[in-house]
PDB file of C-alpha atoms and ligand atoms in Angstrom:
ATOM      1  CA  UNK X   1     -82.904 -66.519  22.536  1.00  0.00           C
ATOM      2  CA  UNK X   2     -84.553 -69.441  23.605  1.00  0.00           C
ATOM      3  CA  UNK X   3     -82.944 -72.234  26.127  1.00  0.00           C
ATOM      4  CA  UNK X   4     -82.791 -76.019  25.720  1.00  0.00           C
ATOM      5  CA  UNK X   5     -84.271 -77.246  28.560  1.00  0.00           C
ATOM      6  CA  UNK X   6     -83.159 -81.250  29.019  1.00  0.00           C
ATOM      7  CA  UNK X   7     -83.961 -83.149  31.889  1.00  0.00           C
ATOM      8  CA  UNK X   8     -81.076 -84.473  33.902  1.00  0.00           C
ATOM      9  CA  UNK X   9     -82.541 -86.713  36.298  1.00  0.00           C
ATOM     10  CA  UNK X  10     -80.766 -88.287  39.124  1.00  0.00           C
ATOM     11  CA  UNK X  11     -80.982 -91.747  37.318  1.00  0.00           C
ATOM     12  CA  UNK X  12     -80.799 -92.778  33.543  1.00  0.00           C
ATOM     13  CA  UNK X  13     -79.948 -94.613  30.730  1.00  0.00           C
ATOM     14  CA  UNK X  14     -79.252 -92.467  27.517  1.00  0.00           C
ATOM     15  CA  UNK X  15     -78.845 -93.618  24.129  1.00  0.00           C
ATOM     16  CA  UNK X  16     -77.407 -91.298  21.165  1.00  0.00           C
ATOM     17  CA  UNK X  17     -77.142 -92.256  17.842  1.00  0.00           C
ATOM     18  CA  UNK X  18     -76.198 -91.114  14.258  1.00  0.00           C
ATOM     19  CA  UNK X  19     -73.494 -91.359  11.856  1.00  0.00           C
ATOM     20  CA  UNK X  20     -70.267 -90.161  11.795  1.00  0.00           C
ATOM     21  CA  UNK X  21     -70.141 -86.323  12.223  1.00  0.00           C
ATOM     22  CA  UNK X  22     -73.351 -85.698  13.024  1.00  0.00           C
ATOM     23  CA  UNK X  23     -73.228 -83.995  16.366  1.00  0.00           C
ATOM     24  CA  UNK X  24     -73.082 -86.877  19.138  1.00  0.00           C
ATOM     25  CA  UNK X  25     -70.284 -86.112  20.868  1.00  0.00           C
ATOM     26  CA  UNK X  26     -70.892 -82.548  20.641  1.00  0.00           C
ATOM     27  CA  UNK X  27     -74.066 -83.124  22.451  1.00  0.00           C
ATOM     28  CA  UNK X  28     -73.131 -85.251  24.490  1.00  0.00           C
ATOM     29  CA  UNK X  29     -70.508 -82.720  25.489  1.00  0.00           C
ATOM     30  CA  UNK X  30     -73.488 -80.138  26.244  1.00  0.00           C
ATOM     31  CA  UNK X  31     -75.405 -82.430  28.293  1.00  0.00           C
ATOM     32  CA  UNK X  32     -72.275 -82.982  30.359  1.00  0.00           C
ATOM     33  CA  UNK X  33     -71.778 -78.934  30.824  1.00  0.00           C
ATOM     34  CA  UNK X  34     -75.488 -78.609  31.795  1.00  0.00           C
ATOM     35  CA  UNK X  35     -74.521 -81.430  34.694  1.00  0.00           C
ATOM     36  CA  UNK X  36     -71.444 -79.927  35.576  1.00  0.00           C
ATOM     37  CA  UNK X  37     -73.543 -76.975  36.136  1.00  0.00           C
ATOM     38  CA  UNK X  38     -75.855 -78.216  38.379  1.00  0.00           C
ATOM     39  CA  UNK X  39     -72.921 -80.127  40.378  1.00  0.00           C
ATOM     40  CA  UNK X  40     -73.135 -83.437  39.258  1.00  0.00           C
ATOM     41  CA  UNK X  41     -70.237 -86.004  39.045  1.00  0.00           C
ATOM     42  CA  UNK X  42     -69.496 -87.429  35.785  1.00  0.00           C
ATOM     43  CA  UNK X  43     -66.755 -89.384  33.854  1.00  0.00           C
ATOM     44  CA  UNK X  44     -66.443 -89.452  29.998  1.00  0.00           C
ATOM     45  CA  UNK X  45     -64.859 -92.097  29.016  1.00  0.00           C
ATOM     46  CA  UNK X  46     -63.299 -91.024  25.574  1.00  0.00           C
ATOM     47  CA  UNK X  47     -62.056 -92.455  22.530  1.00  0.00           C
ATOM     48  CA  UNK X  48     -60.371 -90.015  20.597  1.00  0.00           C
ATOM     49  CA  UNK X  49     -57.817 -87.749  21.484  1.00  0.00           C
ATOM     50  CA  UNK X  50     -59.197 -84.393  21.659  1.00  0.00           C
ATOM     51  CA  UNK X  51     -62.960 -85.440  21.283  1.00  0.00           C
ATOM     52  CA  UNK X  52     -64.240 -83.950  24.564  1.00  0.00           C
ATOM     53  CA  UNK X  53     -60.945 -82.120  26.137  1.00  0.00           C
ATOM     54  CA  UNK X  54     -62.135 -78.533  26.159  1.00  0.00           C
ATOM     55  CA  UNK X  55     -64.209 -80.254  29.074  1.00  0.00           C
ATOM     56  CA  UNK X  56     -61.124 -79.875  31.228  1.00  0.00           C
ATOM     57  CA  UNK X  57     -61.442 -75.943  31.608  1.00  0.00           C
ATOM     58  CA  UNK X  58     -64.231 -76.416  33.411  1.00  0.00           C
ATOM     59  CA  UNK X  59     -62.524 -76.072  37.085  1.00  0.00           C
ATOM     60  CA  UNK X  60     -62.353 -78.516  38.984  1.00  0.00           C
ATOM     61  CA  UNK X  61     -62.312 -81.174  36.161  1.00  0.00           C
ATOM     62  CA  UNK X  62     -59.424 -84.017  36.357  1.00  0.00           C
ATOM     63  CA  UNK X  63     -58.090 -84.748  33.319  1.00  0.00           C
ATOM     64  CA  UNK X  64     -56.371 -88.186  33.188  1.00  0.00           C
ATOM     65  CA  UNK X  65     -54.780 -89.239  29.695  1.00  0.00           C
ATOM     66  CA  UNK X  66     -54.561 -92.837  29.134  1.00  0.00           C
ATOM     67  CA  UNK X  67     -50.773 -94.326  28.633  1.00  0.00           C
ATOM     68  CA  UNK X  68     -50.139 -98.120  26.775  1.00  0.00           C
ATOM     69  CA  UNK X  69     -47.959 -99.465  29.445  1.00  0.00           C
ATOM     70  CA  UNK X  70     -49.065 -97.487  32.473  1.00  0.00           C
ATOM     71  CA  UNK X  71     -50.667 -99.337  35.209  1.00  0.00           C
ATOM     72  CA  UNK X  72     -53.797 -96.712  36.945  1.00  0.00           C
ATOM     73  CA  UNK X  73     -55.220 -97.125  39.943  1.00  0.00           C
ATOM     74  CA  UNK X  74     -59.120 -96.813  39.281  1.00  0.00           C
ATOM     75  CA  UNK X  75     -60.002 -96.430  42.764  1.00  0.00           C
ATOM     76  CA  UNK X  76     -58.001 -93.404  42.880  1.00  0.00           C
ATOM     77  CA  UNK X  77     -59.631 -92.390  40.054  1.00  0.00           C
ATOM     78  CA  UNK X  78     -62.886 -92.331  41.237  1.00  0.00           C
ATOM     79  CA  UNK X  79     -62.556 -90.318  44.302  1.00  0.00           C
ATOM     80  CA  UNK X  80     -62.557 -87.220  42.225  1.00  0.00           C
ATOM     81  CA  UNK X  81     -66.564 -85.988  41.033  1.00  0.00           C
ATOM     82  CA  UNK X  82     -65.592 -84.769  37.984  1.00  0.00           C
ATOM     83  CA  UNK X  83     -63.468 -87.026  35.339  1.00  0.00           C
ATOM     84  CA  UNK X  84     -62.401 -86.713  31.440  1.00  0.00           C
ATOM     85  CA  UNK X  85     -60.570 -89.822  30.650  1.00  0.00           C
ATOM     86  CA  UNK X  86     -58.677 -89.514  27.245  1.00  0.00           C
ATOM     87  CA  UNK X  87     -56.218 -91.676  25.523  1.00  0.00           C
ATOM     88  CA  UNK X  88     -52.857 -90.167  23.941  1.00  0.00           C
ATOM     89  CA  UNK X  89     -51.831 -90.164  20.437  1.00  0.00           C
ATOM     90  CA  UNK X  90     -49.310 -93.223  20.977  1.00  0.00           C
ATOM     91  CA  UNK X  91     -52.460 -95.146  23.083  1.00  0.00           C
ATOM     92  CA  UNK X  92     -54.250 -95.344  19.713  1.00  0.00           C
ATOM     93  CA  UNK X  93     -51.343 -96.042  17.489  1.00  0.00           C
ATOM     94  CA  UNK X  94     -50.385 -98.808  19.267  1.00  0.00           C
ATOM     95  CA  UNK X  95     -53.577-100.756  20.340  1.00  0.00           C
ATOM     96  CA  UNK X  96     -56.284 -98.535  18.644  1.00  0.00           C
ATOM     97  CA  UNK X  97     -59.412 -98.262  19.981  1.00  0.00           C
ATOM     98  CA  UNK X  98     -60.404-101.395  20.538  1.00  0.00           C
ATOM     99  CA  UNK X  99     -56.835-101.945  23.050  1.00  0.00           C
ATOM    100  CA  UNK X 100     -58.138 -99.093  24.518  1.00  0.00           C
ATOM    101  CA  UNK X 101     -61.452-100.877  25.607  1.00  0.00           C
ATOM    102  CA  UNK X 102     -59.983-103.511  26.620  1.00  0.00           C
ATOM    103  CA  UNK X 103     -57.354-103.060  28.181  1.00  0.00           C
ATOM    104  CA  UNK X 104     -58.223 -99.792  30.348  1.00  0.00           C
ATOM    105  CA  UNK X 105     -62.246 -98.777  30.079  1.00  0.00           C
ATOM    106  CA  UNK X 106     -63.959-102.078  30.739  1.00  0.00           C
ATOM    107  CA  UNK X 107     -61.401-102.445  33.841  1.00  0.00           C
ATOM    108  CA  UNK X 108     -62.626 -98.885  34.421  1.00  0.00           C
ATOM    109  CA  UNK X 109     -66.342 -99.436  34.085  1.00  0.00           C
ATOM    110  CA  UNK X 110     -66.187-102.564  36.096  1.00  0.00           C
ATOM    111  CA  UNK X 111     -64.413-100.816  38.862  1.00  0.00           C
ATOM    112  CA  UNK X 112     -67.440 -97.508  38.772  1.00  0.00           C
ATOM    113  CA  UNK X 113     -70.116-100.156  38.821  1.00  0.00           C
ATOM    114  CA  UNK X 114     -68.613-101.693  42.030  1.00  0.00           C
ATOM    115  CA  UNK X 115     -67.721 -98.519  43.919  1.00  0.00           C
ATOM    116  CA  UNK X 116     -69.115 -95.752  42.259  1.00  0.00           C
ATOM    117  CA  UNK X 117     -72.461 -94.136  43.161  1.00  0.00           C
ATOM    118  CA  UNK X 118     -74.174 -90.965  42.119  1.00  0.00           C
ATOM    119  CA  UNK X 119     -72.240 -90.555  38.576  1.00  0.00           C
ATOM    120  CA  UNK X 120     -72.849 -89.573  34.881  1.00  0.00           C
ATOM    121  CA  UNK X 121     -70.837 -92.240  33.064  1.00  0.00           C
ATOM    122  CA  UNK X 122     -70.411 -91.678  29.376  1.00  0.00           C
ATOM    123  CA  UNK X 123     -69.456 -94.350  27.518  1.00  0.00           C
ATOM    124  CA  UNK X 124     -68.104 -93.398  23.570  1.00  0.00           C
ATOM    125  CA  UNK X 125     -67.897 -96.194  20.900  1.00  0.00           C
ATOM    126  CA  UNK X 126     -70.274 -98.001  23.294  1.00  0.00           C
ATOM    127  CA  UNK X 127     -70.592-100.668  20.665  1.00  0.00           C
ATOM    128  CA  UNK X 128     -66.750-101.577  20.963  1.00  0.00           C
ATOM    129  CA  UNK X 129     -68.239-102.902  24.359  1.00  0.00           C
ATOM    130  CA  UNK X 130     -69.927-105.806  23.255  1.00  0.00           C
ATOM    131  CA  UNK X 131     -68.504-109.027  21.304  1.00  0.00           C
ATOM    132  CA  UNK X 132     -70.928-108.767  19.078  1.00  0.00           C
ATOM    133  CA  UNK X 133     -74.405-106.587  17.687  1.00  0.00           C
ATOM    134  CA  UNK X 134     -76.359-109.615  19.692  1.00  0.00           C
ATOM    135  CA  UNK X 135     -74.520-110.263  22.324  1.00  0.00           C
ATOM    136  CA  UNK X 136     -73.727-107.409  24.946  1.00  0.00           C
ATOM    137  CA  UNK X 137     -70.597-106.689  26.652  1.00  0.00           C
ATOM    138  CA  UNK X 138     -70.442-107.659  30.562  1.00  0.00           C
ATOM    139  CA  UNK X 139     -69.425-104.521  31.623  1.00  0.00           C
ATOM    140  CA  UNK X 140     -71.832-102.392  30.162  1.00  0.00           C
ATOM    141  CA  UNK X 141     -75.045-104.879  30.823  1.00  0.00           C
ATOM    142  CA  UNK X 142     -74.222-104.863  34.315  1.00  0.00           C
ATOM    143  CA  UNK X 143     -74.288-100.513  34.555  1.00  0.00           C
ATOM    144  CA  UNK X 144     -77.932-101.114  32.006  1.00  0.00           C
ATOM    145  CA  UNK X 145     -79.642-103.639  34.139  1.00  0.00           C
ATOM    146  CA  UNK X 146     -78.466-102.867  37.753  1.00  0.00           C
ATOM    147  CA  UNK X 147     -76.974 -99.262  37.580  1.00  0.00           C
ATOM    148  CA  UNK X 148     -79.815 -97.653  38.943  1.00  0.00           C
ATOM    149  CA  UNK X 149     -79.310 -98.923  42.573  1.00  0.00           C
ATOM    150  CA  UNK X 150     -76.094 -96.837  42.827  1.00  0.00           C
ATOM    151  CA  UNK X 151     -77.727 -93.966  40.545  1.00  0.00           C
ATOM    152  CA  UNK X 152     -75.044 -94.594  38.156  1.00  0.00           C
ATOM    153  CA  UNK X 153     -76.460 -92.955  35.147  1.00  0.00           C
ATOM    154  CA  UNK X 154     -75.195 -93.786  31.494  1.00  0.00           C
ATOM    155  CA  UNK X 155     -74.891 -92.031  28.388  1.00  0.00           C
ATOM    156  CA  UNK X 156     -73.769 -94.580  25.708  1.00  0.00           C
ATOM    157  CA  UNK X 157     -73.004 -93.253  22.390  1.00  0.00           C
ATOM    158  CA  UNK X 158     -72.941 -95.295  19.116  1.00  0.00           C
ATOM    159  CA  UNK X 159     -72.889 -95.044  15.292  1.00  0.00           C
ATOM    160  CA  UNK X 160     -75.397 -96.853  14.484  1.00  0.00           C
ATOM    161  CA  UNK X 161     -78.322 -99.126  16.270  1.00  0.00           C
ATOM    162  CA  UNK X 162     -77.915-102.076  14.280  1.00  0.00           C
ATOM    163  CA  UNK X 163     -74.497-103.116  15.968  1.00  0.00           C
ATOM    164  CA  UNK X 164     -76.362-102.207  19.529  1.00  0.00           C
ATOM    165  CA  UNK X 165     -77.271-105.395  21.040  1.00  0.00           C
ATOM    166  CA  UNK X 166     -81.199-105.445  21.577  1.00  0.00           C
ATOM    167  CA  UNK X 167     -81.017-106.475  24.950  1.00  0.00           C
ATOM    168  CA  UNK X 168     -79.334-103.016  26.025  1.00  0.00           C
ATOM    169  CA  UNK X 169     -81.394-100.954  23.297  1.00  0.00           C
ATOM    170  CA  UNK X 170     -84.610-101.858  25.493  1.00  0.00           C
ATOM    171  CA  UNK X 171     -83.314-100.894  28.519  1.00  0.00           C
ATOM    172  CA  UNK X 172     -82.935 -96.776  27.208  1.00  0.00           C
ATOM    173  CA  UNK X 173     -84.870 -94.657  29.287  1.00  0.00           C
ATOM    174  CA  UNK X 174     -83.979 -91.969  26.744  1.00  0.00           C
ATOM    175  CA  UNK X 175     -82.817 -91.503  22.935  1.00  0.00           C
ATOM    176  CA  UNK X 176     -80.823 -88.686  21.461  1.00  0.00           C
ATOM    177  CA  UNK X 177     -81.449 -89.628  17.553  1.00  0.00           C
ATOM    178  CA  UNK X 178     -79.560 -87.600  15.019  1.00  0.00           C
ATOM    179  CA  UNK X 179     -81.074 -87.990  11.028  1.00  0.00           C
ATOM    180  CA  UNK X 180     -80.426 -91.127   9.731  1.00  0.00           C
ATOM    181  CA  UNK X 181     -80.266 -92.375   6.069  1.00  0.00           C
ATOM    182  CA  UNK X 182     -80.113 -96.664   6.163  1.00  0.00           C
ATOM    183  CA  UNK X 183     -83.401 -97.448   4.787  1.00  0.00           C
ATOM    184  CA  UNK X 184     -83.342-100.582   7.664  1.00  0.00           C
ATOM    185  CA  UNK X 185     -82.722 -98.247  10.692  1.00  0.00           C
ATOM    186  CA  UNK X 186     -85.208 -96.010   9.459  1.00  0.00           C
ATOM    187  CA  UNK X 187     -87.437 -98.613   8.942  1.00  0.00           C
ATOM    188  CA  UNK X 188     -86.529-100.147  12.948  1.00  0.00           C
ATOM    189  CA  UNK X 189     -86.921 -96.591  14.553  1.00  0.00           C
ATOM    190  CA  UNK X 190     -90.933 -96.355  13.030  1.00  0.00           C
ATOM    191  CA  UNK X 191     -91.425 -99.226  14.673  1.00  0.00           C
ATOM    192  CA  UNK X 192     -90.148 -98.079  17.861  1.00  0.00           C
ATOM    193  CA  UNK X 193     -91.444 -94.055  17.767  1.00  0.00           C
ATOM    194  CA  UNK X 194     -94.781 -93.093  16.031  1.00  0.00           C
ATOM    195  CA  UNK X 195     -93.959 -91.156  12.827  1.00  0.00           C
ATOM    196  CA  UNK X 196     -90.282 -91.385  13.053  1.00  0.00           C
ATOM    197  CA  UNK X 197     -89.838 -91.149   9.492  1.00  0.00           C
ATOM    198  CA  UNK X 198     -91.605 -88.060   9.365  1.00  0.00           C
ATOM    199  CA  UNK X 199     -89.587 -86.248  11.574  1.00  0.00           C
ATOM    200  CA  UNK X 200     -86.266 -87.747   9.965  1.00  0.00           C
ATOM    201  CA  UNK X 201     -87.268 -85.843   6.985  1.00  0.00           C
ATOM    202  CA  UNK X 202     -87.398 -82.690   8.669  1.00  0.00           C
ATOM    203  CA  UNK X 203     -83.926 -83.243  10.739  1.00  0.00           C
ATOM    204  CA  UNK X 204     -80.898 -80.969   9.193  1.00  0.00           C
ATOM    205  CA  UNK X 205     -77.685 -82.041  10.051  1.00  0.00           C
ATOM    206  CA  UNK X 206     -76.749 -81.873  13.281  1.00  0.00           C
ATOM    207  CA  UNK X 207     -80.440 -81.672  14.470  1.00  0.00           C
ATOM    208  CA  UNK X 208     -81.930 -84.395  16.707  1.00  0.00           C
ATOM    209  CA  UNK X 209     -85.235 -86.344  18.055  1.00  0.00           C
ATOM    210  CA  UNK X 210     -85.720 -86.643  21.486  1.00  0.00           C
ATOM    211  CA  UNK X 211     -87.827 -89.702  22.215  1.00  0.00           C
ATOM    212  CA  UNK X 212     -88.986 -91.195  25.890  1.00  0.00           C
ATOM    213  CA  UNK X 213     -90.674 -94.042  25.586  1.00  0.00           C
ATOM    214  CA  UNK X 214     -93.626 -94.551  24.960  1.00  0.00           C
ATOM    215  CA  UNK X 215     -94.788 -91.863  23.007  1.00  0.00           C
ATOM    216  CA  UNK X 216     -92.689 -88.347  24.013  1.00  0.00           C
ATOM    217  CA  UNK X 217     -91.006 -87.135  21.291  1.00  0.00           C
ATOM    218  CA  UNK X 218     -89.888 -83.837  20.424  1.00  0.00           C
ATOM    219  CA  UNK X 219     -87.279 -81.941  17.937  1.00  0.00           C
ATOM    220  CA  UNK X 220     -84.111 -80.523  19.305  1.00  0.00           C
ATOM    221  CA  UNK X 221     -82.668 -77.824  16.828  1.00  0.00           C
ATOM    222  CA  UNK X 222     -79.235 -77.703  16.166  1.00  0.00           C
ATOM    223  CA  UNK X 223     -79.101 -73.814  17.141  1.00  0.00           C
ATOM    224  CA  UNK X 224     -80.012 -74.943  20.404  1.00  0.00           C
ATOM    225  CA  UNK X 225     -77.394 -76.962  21.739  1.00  0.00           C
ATOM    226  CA  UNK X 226     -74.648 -74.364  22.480  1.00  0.00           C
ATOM    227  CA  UNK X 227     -71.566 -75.215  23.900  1.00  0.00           C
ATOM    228  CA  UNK X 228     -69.781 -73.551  26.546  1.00  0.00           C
ATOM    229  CA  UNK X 229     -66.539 -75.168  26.335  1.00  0.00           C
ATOM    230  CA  UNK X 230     -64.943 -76.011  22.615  1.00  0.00           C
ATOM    231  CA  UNK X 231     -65.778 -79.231  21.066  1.00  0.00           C
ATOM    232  CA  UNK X 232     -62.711 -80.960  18.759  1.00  0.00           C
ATOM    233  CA  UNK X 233     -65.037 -82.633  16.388  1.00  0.00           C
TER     234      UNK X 233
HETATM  235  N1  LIG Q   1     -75.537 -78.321  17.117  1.00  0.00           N
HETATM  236  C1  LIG Q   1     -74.420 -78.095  16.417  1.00  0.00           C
HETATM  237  N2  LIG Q   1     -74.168 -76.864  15.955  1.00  0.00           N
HETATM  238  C2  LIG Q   1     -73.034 -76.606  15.263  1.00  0.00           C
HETATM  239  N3  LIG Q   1     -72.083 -77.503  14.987  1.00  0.00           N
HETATM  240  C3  LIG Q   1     -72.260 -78.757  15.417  1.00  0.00           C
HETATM  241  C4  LIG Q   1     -73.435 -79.119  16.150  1.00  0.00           C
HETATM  242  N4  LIG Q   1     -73.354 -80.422  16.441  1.00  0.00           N
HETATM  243  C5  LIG Q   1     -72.186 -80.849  15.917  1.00  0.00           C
HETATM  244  N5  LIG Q   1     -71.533 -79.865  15.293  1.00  0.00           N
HETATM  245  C6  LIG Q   1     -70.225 -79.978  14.615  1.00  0.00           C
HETATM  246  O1  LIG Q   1     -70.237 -81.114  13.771  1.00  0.00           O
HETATM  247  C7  LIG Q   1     -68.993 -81.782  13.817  1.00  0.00           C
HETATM  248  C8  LIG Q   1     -69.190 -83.253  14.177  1.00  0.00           C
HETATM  249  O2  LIG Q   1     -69.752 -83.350  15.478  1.00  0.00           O
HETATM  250  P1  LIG Q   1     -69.371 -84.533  16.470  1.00  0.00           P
HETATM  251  O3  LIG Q   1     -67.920 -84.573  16.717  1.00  0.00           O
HETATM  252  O4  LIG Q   1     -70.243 -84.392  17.667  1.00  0.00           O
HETATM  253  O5  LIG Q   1     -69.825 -85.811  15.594  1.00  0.00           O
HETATM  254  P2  LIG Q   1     -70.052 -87.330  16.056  1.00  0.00           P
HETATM  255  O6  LIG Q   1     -71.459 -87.684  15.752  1.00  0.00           O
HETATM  256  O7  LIG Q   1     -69.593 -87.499  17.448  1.00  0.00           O
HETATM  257  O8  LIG Q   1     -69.099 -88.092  15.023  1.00  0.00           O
HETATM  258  P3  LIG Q   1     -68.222 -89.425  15.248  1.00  0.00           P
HETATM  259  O9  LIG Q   1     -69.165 -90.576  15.154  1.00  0.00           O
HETATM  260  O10 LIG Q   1     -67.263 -89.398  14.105  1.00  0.00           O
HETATM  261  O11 LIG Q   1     -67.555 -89.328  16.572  1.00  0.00           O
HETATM  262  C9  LIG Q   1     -68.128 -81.049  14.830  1.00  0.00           C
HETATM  263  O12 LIG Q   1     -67.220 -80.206  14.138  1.00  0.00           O
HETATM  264  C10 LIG Q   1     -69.100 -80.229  15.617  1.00  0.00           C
HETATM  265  O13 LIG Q   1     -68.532 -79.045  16.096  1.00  0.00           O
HETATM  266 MG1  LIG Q   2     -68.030 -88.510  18.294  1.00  0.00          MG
END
């Protein structure tokens, strides 16, 4: 059978979009396994509940679930390599997802970008980050623009491009681009990769485009992402 081979450089800044259900999280999940397997530290910072906990039988992984209420102490937090941050059941109930940014993961990502170094943040929902599609959040332009200096590397994951501020969309030194169907996104991404639309027509669900700017593009096939922990899509 043949292997996926993806790059996981020391330093990054990954972008993955696509609609709802079409395989983001569960790649993201795989890209996280292949760092885990070559040691690297990582947090996901998740939004659902169960999204990305088969993570945690991975040894060695902490596993901290997110309380409404409960103070944390992020410091703490960070001395471990290897982190899957979830909320409970009552978290999003109460405050939803958007509480959840708030109130915990922007405090969160504030505190990596100070102290952290050498880490895999991934950041779900990232457009919950910003006040608005033009205007990007503080916490996540400060990982995009200066992250690199402590090698913290982020994976930001989103539905769809047009509510991803511009400013942050440039600074991707990598796209993970599932098929996409808005005749205005489709139109944006041939703009940005030669013959996107091309290759959009030969994505099946769950299949993605790789694309490094400039000009390095390449189809990943669905069959080829295979998971080594379970995925609660
Ligand atoms: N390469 C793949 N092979 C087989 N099944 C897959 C693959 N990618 C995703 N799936 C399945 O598709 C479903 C949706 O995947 P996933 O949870 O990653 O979607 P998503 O893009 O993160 O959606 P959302 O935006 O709602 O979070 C899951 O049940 C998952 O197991
Ligand atoms: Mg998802």
């Amino acid at each position: 059978m043949a292997i996926l081979d993806v790059d996981i450089p020391p330093w990054s800044i990954d972008l993955i979009y696509g609609n709802t259900g079409s395989g983001k999280s569960f790649f993201a999940g795989w890209l996280i396994e292949q760092a885990y397997e070559r040691g690297r530290r990582f947090i996901v910072l998740d939004t659902k509940v169960k999204n990305h906990i088969g993570l945690v039988t991975l040894p060695g992984v902490k596993l901290l679930k997110v309380k409404v209420g409960a103070r944390y102490n992020w410091k703490k937090l960070i001395d471990f390599d290897q982190v899957l941050v979830v909320p409970t059941r009552g978290t999003i109930s109460r405050i939803g997802v958007d509480g959840l940014v708030e109130q915990y993961y922007k405090p969160l990502l504030d505190e990596l970008f100070r102290r952290d170094r050498d880490r895999i943040i991934v950041v779900e929902e990232a457009h919950r980050y910003n006040p608005s599609s033009r205007r990007p959040g503080k916490e996540l332009e400060q990982l995009f623009r200066e992250g690199r200096d402590g090698r913290l590397y982020t994976v930001a994951i989103t539905q769809s491009i047009a509510d991803f501020p511009k400013l942050l969309f440039r600074q991707a030194q990598r796209h993970f681009i599932f098929q996409h169907y808005v005749p205005n996104d489709i139109i944006y991404l041939n703009r940005m990769i030669p013959g996107f639309s091309e290759l959009n027509d030969q994505l099946r669900k769950h299949d993605l485009v790789e694309f490094v700017p400039p000009d390095k593009v390449r189809v990943i096939k669905r069959e080829l992402v295979i998971r080594r922990t379970r995925h609660y899509g």
